[in-house]
mmCIF file of C-alpha atoms in Angstrom:
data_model
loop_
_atom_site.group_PDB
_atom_site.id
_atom_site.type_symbol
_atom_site.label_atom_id
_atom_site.label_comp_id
_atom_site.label_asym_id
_atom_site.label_seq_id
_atom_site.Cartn_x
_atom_site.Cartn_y
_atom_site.Cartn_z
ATOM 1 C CA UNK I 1 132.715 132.005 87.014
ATOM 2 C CA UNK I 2 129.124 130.551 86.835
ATOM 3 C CA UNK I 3 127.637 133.586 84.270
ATOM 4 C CA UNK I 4 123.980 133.551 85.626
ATOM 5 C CA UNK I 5 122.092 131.407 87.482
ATOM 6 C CA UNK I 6 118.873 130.472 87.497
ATOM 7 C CA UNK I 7 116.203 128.667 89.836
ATOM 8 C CA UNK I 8 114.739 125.895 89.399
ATOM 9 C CA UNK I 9 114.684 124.728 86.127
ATOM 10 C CA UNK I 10 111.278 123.403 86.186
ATOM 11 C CA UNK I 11 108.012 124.131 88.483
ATOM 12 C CA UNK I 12 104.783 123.056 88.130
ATOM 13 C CA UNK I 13 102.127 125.298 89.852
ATOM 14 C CA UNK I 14 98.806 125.185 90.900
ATOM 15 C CA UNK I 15 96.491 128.383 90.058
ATOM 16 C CA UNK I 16 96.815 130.838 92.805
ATOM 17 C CA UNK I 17 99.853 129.196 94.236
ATOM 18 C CA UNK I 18 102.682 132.048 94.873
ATOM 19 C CA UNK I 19 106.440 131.646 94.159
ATOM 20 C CA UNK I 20 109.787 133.480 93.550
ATOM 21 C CA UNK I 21 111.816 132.435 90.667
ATOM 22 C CA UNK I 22 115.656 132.967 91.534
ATOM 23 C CA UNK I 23 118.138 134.815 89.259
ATOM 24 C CA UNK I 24 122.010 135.515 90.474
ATOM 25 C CA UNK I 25 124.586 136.582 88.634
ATOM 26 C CA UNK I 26 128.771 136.915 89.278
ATOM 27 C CA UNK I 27 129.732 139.711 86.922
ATOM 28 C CA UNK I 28 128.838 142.485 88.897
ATOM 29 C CA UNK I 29 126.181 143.853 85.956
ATOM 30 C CA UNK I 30 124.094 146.497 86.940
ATOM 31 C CA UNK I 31 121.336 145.919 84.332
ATOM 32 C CA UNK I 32 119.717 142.963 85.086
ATOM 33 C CA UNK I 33 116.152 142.174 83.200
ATOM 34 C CA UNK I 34 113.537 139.269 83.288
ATOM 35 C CA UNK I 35 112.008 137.841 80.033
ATOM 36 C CA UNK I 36 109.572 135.490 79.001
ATOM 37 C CA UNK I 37 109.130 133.250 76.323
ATOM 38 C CA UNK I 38 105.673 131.761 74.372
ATOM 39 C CA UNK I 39 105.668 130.369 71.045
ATOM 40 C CA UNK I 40 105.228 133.199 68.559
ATOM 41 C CA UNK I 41 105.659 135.512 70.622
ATOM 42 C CA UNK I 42 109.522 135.942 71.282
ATOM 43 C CA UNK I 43 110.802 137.634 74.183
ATOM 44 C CA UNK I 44 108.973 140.042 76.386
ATOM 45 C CA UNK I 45 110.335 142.191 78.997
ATOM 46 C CA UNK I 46 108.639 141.586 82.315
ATOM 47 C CA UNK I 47 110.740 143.811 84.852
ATOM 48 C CA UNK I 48 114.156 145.193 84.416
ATOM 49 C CA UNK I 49 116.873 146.921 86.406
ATOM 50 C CA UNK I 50 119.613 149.467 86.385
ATOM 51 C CA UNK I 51 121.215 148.708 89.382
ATOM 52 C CA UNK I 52 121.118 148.075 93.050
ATOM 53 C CA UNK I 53 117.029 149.265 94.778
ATOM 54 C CA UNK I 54 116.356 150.324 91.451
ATOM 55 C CA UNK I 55 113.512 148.887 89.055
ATOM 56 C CA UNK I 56 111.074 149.339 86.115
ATOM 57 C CA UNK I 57 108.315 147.673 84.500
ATOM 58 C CA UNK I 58 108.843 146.217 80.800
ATOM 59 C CA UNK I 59 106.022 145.044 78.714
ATOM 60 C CA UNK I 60 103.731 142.662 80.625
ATOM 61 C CA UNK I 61 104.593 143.421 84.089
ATOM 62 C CA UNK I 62 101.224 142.099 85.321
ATOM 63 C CA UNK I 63 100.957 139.513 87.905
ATOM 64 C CA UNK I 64 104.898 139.747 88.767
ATOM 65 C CA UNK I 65 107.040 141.910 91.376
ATOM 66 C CA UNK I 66 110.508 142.289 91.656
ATOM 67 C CA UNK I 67 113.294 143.557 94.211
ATOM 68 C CA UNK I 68 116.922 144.453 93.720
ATOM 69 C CA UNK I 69 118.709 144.623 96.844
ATOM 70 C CA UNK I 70 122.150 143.362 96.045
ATOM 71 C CA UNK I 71 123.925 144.056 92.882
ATOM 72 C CA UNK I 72 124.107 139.923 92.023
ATOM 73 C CA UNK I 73 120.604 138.939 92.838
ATOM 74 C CA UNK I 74 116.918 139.647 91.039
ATOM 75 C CA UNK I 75 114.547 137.668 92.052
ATOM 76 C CA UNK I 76 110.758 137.625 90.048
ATOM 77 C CA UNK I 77 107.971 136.631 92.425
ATOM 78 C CA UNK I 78 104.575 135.302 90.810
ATOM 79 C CA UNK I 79 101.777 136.658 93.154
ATOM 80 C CA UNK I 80 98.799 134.185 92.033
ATOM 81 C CA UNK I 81 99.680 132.558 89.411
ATOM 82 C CA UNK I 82 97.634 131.771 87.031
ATOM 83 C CA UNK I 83 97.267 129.672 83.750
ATOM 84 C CA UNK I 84 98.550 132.697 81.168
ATOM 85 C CA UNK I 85 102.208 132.747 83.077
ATOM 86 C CA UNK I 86 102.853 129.057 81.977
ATOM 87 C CA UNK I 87 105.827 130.069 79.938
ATOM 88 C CA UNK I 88 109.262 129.512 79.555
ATOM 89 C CA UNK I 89 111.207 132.425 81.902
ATOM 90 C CA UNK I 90 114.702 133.739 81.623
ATOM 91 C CA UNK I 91 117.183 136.094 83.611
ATOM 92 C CA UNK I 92 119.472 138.027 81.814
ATOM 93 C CA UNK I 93 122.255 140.453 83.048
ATOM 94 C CA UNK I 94 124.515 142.894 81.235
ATOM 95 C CA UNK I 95 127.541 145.011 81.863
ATOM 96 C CA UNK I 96 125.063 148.031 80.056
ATOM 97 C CA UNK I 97 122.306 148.336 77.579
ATOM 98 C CA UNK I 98 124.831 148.692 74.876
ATOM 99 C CA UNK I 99 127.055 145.394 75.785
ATOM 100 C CA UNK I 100 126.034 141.597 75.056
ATOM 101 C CA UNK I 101 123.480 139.980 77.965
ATOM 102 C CA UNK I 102 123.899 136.976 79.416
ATOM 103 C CA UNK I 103 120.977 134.551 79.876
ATOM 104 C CA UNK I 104 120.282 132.175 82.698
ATOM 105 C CA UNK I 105 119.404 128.735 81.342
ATOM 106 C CA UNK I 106 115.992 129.259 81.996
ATOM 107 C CA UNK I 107 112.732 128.415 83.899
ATOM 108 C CA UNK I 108 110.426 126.153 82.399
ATOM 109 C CA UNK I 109 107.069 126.840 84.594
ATOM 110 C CA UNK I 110 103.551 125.131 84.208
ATOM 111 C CA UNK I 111 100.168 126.805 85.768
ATOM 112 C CA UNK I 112 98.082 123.902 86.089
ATOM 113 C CA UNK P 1 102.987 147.291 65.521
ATOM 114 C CA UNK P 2 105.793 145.546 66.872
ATOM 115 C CA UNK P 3 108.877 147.503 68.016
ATOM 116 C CA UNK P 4 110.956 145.054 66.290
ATOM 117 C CA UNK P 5 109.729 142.634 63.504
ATOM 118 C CA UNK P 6 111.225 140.034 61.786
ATOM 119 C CA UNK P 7 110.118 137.434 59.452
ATOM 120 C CA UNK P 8 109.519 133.703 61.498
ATOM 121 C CA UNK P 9 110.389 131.676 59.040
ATOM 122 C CA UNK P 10 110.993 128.768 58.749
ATOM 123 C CA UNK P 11 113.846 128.688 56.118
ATOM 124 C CA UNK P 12 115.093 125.654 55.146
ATOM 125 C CA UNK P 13 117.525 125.652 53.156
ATOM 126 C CA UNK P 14 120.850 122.984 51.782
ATOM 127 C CA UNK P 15 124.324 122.902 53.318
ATOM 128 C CA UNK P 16 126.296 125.085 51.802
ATOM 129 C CA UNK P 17 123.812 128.257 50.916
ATOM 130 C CA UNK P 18 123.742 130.858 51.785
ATOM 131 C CA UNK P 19 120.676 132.848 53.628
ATOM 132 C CA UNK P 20 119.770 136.278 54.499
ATOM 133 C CA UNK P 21 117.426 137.126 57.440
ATOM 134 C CA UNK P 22 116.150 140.882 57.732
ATOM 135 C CA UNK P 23 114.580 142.775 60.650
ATOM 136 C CA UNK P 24 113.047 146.272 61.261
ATOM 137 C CA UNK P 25 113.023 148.305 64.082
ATOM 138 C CA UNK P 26 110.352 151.169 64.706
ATOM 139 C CA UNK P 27 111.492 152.889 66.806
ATOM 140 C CA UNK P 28 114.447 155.653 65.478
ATOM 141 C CA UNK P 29 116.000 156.387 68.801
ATOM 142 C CA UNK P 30 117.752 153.051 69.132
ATOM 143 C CA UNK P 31 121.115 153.079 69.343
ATOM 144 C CA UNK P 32 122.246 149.084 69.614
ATOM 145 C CA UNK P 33 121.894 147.004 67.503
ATOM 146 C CA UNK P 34 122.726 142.610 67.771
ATOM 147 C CA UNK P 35 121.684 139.479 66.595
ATOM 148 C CA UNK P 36 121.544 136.341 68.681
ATOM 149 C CA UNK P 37 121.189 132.923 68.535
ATOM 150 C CA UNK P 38 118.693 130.593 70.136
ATOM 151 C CA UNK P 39 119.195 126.741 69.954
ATOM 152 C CA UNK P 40 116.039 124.474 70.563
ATOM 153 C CA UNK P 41 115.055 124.678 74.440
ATOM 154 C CA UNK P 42 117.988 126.430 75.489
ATOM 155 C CA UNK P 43 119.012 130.297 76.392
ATOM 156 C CA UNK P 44 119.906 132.957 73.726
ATOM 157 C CA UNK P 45 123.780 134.059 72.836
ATOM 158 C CA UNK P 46 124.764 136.742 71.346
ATOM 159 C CA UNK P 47 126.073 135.777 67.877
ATOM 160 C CA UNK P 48 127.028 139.177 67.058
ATOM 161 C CA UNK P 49 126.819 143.321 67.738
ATOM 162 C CA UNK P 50 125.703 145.153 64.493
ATOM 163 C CA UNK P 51 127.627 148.142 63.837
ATOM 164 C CA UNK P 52 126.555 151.185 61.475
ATOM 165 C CA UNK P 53 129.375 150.581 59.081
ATOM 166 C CA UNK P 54 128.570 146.946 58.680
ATOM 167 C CA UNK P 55 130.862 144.294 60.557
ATOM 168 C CA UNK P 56 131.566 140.711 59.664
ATOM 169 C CA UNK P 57 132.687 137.654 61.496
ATOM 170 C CA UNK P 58 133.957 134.974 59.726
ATOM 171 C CA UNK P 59 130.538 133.506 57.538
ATOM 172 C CA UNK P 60 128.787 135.694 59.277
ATOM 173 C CA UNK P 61 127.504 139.765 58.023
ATOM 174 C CA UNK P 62 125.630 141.930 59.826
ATOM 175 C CA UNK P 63 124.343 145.518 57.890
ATOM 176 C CA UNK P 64 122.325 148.107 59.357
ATOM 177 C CA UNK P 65 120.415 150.468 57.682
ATOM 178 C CA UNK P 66 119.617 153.452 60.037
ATOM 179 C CA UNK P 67 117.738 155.390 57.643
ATOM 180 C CA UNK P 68 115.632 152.625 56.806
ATOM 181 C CA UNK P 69 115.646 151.176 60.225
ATOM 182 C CA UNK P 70 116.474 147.508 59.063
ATOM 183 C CA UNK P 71 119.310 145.311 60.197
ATOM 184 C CA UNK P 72 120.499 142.390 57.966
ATOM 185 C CA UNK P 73 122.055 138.927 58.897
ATOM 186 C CA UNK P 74 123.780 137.404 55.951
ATOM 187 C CA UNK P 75 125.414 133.602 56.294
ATOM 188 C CA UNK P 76 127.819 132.361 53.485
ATOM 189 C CA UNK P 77 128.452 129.096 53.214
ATOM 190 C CA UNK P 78 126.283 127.264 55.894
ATOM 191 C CA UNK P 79 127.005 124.566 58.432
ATOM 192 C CA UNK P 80 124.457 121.716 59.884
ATOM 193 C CA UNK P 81 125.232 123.413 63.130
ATOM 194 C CA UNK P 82 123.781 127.100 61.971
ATOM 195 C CA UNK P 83 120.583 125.510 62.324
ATOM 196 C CA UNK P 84 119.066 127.396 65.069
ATOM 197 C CA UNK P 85 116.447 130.586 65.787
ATOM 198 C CA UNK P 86 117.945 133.780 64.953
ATOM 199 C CA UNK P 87 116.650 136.684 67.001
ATOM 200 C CA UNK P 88 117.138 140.772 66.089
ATOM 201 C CA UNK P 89 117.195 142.946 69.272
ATOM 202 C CA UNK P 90 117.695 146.378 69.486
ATOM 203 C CA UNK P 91 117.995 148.520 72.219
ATOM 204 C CA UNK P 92 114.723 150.824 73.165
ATOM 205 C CA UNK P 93 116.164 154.153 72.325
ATOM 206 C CA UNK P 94 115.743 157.409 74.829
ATOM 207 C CA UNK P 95 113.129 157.041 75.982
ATOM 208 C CA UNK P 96 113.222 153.403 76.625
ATOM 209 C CA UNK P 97 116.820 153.623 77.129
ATOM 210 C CA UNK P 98 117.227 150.745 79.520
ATOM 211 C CA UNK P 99 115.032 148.649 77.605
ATOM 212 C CA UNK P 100 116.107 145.575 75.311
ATOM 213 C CA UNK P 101 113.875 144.776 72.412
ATOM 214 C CA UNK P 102 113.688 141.211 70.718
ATOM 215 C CA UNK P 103 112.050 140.317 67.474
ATOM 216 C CA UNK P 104 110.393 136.940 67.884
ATOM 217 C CA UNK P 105 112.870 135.302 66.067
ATOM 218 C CA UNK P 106 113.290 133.608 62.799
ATOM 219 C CA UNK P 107 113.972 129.882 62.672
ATOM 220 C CA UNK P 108 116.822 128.274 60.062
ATOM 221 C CA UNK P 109 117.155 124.543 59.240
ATOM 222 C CA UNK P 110 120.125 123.552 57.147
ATOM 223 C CA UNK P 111 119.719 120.386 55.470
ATOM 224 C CA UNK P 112 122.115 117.602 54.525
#
């Protein structure tokens, strides 16, 4: 039972470069939610979803799409990325809103 | 103002105190409530679900306050290996049912 999985670990981008970051997970969660971290800042909610071809945006949605067509996967695609999304990314999934989320180890990703 | 605040910190405090963290949440629809923890460079884990009648787990108390919308993390007797970032999250409420909230955290060093 791997939990959830994350890909890669670390990226370094050029500005304007595009790129999907890769989140699966094995516990058959329907809520499934991207997140990123700065210093100070804590969390924010980038995209979330409920379940299978169904999302929402969170808090800074800008400049990021995502797609849930199987219940496991949710990946987060930079368009153009750009300097500001240099920041430390994680998956998370969840049985429900009200039940502990699992993170993926995380995404360390540099806009250069 | 931010849906969920919490103070950063840092505390540092001996081996063997005890410490109190508090949060506040804004928004009066929320229905979960949970603290987790966040070591240096790695993913968050849920250290605990807060319940409205207050719930403990072994040096660890967790109060919440729904009239005053402010959760409490209390730790008795504290370890080297407590030393970590403590994060409040709280669920979005109706409205922002399917929406996970995180405080930016509030870092703890225990010393020696």
């Amino acid at each position: 039972n791997a939990g959830v999985t994350q890909t890669p670990k670390f990226q370094v981008l050029k500005t304007g470069q595009s790129m999907t970051l890769q989140c699966a997970q094995d516990m058959n969660h329907e809520y499934m939610s991207w997140y990123r971290q700065d210093p100070g800042m804590g969390l924010r909610l980038i995209h979330y979803s409920v379940g299978a071809g169904i999302t929402d945006q969170g808090e800074v949605p800008n400049g990021y799409n995502v797609s849930r067509s199987t219940t496991e996967d949710f990946p987060l695609r930079l368009l153009s990325a750009a300097p500001s999304q240099t920041s430390v990314y994680f998956c998370a999934s969840s049985y429900s809103i009200r039940t502990e989320a699992f993170f993926g180890q995380g995404t360390r990703l540099t806009v250069v | 103002r931010k849906e969920v605040e919490q103070d950063p910190g840092p505390f540092n405090v001996p081996e063997g105190a005890t410490v109190a963290f508090n949060c506040t949440y804004s928004n009066s629809a929320s229905q979960s409530f949970f603290w987790y923890r966040q070591d240096c460079r790695k993913e968050p884990k849920l250290l605990m679900s807060v319940y409205s009648s207050g719930n403990e787990d072994g040096r660890f108390t967790a109060q919440l306050n729904r009239a005053s919308q402010y959760i409490s993390l209390l730790i008795r007797d504290s370890k080297l290996s407590d030393s970590a970032t403590y994060l409040c999250v709280v669920n979005g409420g109706v409205q922002g049912a399917q929406k996970l909230v995180f405080g930016q955290g509030t870092r703890l060093t225990i010393n020696p």
